[in-house]
Coordinates of C-alpha atoms in Angstrom, one line a residue:
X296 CA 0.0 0.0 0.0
X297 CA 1.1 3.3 -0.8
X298 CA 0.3 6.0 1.1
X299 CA 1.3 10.1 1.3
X300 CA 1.1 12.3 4.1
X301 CA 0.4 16.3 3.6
X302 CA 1.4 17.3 7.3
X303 CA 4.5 16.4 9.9
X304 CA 3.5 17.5 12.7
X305 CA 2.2 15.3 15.6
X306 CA -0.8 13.4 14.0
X307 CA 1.3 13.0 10.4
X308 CA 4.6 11.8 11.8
X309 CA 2.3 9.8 14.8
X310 CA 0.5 8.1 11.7
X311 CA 4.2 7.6 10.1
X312 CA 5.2 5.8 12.8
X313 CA 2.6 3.8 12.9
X314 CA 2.4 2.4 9.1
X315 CA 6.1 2.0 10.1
X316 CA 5.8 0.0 13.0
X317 CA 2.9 -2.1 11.3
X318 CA 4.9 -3.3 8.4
X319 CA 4.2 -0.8 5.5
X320 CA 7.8 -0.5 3.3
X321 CA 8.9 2.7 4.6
X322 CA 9.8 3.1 1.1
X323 CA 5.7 3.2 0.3
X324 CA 5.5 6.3 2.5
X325 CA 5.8 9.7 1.5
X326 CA 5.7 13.0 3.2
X327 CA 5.0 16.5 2.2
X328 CA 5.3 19.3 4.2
X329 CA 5.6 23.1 4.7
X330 CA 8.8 23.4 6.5
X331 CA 11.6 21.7 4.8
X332 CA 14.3 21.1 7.7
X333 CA 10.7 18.9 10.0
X334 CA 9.7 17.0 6.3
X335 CA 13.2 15.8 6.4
X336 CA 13.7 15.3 9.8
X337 CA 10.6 13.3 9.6
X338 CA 11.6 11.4 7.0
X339 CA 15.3 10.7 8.1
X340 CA 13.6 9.7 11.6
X341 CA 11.7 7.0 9.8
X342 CA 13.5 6.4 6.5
X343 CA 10.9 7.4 4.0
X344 CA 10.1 9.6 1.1
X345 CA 9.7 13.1 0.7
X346 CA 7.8 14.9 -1.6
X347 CA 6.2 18.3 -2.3
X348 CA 2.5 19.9 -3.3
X349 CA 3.7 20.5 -6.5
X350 CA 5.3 16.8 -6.9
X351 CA 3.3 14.5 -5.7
X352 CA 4.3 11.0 -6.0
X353 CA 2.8 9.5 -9.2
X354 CA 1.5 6.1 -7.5
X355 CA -0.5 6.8 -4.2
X356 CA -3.6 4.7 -3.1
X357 CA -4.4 6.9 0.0
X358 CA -3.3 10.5 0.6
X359 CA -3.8 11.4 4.3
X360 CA -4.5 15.5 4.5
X361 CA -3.2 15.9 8.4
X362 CA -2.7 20.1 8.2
X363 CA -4.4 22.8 10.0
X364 CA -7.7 23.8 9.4
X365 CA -6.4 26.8 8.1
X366 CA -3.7 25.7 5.8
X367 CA -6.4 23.6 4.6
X368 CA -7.9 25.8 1.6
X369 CA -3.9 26.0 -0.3
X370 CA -3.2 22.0 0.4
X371 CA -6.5 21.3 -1.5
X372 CA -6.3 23.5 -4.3
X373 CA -2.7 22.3 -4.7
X374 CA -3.8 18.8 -4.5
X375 CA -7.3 19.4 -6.7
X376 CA -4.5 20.8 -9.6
X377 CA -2.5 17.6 -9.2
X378 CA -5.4 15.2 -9.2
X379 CA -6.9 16.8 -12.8
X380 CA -3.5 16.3 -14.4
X381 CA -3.5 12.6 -13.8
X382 CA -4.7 9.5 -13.4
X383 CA -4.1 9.1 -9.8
X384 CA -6.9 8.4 -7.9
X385 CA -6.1 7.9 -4.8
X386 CA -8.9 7.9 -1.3
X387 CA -8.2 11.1 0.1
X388 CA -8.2 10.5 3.8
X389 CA -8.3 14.2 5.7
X390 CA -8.3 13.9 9.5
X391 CA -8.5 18.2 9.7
X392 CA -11.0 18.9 12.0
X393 CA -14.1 21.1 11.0
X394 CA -14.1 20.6 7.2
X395 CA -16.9 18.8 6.0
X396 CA -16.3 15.7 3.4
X397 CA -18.5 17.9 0.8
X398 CA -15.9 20.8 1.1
X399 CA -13.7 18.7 0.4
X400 CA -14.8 17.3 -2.6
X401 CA -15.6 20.4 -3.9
X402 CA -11.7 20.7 -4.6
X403 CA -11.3 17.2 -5.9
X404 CA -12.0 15.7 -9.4
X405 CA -15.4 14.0 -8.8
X406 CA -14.6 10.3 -9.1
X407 CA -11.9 11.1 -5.9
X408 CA -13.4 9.5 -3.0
X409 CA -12.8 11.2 0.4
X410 CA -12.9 10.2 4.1
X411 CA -13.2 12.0 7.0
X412 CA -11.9 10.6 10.2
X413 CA -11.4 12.1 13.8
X414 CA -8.7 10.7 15.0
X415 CA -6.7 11.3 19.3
X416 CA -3.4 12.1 20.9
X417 CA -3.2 8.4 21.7
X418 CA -2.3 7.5 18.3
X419 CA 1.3 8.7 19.4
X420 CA 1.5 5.6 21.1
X421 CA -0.3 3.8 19.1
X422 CA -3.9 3.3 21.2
X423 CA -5.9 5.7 19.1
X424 CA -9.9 5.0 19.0
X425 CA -10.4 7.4 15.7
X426 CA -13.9 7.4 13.9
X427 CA -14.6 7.4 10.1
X428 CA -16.8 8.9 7.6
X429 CA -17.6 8.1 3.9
X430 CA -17.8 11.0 1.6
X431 CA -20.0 10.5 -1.7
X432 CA -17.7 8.9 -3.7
X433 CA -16.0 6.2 -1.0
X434 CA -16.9 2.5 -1.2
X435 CA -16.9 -0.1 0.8
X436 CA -13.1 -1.0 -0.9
X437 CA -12.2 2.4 0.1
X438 CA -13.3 2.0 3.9
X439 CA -11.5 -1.1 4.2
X440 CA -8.2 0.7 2.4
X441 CA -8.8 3.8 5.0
X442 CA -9.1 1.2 7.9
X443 CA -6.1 -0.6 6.8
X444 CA -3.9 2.7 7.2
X445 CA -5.4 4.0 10.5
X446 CA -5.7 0.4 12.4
X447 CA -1.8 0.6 12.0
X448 CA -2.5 3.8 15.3
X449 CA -5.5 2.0 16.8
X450 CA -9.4 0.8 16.2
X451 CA -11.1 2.8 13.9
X452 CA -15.3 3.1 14.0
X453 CA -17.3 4.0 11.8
X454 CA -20.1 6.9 12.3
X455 CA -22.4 9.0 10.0
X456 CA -20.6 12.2 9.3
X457 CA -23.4 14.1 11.3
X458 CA -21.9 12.7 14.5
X459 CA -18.4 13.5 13.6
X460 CA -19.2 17.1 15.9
X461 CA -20.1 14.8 19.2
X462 CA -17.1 12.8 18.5
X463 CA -15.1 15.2 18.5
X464 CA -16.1 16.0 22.1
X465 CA -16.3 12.5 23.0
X466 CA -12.7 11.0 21.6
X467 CA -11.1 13.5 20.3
X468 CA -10.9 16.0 23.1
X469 CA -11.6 13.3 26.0
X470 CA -7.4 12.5 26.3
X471 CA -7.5 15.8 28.1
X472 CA -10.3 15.1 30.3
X473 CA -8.5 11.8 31.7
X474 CA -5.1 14.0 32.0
X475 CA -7.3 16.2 33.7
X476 CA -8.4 14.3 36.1
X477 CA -5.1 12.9 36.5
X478 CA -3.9 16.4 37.7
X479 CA -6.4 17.0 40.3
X480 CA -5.9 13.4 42.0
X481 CA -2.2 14.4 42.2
X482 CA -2.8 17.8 43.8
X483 CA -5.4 16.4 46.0
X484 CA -3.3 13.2 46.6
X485 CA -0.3 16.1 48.1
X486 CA -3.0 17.9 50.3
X487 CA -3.1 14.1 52.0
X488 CA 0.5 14.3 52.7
X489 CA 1.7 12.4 49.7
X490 CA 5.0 13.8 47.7
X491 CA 5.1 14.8 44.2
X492 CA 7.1 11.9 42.8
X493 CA 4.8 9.4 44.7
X494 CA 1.8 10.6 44.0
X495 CA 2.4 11.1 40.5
X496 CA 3.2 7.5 40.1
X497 CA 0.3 6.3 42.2
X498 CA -2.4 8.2 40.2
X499 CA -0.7 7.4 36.6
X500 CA -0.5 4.0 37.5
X501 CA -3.6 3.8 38.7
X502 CA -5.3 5.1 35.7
X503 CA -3.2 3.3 33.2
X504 CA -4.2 -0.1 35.1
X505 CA -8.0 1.1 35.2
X506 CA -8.2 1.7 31.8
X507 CA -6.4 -1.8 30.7
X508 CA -9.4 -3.8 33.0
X509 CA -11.8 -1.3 30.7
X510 CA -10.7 -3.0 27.7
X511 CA -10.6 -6.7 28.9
X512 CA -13.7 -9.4 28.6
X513 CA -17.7 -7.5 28.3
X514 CA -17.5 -6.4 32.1
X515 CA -18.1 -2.2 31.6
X516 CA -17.5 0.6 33.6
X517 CA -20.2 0.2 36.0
X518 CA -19.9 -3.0 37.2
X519 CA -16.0 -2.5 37.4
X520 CA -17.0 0.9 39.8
X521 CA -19.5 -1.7 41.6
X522 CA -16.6 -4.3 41.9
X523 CA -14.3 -1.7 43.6
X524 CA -17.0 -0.1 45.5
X525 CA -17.8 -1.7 49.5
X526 CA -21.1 -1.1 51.1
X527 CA -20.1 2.1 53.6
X528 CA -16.5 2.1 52.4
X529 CA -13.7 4.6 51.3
X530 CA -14.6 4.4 48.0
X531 CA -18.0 4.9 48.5
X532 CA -17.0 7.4 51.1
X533 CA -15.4 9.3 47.9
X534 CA -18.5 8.7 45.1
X535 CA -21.1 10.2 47.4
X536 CA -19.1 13.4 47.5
X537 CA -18.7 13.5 44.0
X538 CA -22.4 12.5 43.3
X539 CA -23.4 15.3 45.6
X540 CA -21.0 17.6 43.6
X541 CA -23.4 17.2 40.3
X542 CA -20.5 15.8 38.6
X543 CA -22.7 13.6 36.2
X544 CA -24.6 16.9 35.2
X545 CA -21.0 18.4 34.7
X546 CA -19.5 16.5 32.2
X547 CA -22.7 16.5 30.0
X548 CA -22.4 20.1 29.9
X549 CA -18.3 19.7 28.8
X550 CA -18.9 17.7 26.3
X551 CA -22.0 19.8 24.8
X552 CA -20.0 22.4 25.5
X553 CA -17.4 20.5 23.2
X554 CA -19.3 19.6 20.6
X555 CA -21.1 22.9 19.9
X556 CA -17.9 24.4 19.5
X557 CA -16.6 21.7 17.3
X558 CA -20.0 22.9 15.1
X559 CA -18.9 26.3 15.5
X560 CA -15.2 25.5 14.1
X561 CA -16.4 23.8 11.4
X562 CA -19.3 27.2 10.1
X563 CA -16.0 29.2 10.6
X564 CA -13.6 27.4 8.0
X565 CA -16.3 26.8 5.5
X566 CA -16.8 30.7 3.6
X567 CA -13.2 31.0 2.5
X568 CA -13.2 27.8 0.8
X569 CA -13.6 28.5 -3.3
X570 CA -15.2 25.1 -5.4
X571 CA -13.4 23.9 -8.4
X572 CA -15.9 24.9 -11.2
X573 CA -17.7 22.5 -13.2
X574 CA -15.9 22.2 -15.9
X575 CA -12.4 21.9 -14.1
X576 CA -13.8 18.5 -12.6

């Protein structure tokens, strides 16, 4: 499989790594990118091709767009050109947040099938959960050939685009919820008298092990907090006091809070954004 990434920074080289690591020919891989000095270093770091907007490899079966949303518009008029003036037709795989797979497509010769996907920071090491969805021109080949690329980081679900906005609040900003919460446990863990070093290692570890039993055999998160929790105990003790806080009512409100501003993002990139006309596609 040959695939090119438009993008080094932390989600490009992350996805890099991973094709790396799962057994894709470095020498399959190509990157583009706007600074030359990272697109090398990124490519020395993992031994594979570099490219730019204006040269893109002639044989590519998925292009991964990994930019910012607002170096989107150049990438995609760039890659729209490059697309015309050849055969290639490769699935366009964009994991920029807020642009819609219609944008998109706008840019691309018709018969170019895109998919969105809404990738986390976990993919660094490899334990991403990222979420997929099919433009109009993707099939069920292309799915499978997106999946292929992305499993190399993590799982991969798929979702109707429409729901892309609450996964976004859900998975893709949820890492920092969990650090988060990690960083009040270790404050509150040194109001009990506990050092810095100790508590740091007590809390990570304890969430690291918490979320391996999460992922092991059909048991879910409520019968796990049932497991741990004793009739009049400490931890019950603790979850009254956090019941009592509203908590519950708290994180609904984050993560609305999240996903209406992923919808907002996403109204915000769109204007700027000039179609290909008719005739160029």
């Amino acid at each position: 499989m040959r695939v090119t990434v438009i993008g080094v920074g932390r989600i490009g080289e992350a996805l890099v790594a991973g094709l790396c690591r799962a057994g894709t020919s470095a020498e399959s891989i190509t990157v583009v990118g706007r600074s030359m000095d990272r697109t090398f270093d990124v490519a020395h770091r993992h031994g594979v091709r570099v490219a730019d907007l204006r040269n893109l490899p002639g044989e590519c079966d998925v292009l991964v767009v990994a930019v910012k949303p607002q170096q989107i518009e150049g990438v995609l008029t760039n890659v729209g050109s490059a697309l015309r003036g050849s055969a290639l037709r490769p699935v366009v795989l964009s994991v920029v947040a807020g642009v819609a797979t219609k944008r998109i497509e706008q840019f691309l010769p018709s018969v170019v099938p895109v998919v969105r996907a809404m990738p986390n920071t976990p993919m660094t090491v490899g334990a991403a959960v990222t979420a997929i969805a099919r433009g109009a021109a993707a099939t069920e080949h292309d799915l499978r050939l997106v999946e292929s690329v992305l499993e190399s980081v993590g799982e991969v679900l798929r979702v109707p685009e429409d729901q892309l906005d609450a996964v976004t609040a859900v998975s893709g900003s949820g890492p920092a919820y969990v650090f988060l919460v990690a960083e009040m446990m270790i404050d509150a863990a040194m109001t009990l008298g506990l050092d810095r070093v100790t508590a740091d290692r007590l809390v990570t570890g304890t969430l690291a092990g918490s979320s391996a039993m999460l992922g092991v055999g059909d048991v879910g998160p409520v019968q796990l907090r049932a497991a741990v929790t004793s009739p009049a105990g400490t931890t019950a003790a603790a979850l009254e006091v956090f019941e009592q806080s509203d908590i519950r009512r708290t994180f609904r409100g984050a993560l609305t809070a999240a996903r209406d501003r992923s919808v907002e993002l996403s109204g915000v990139v769109r204007p700027p954004l000039t179609p290909a006309s008719a005739d160029q596609r």
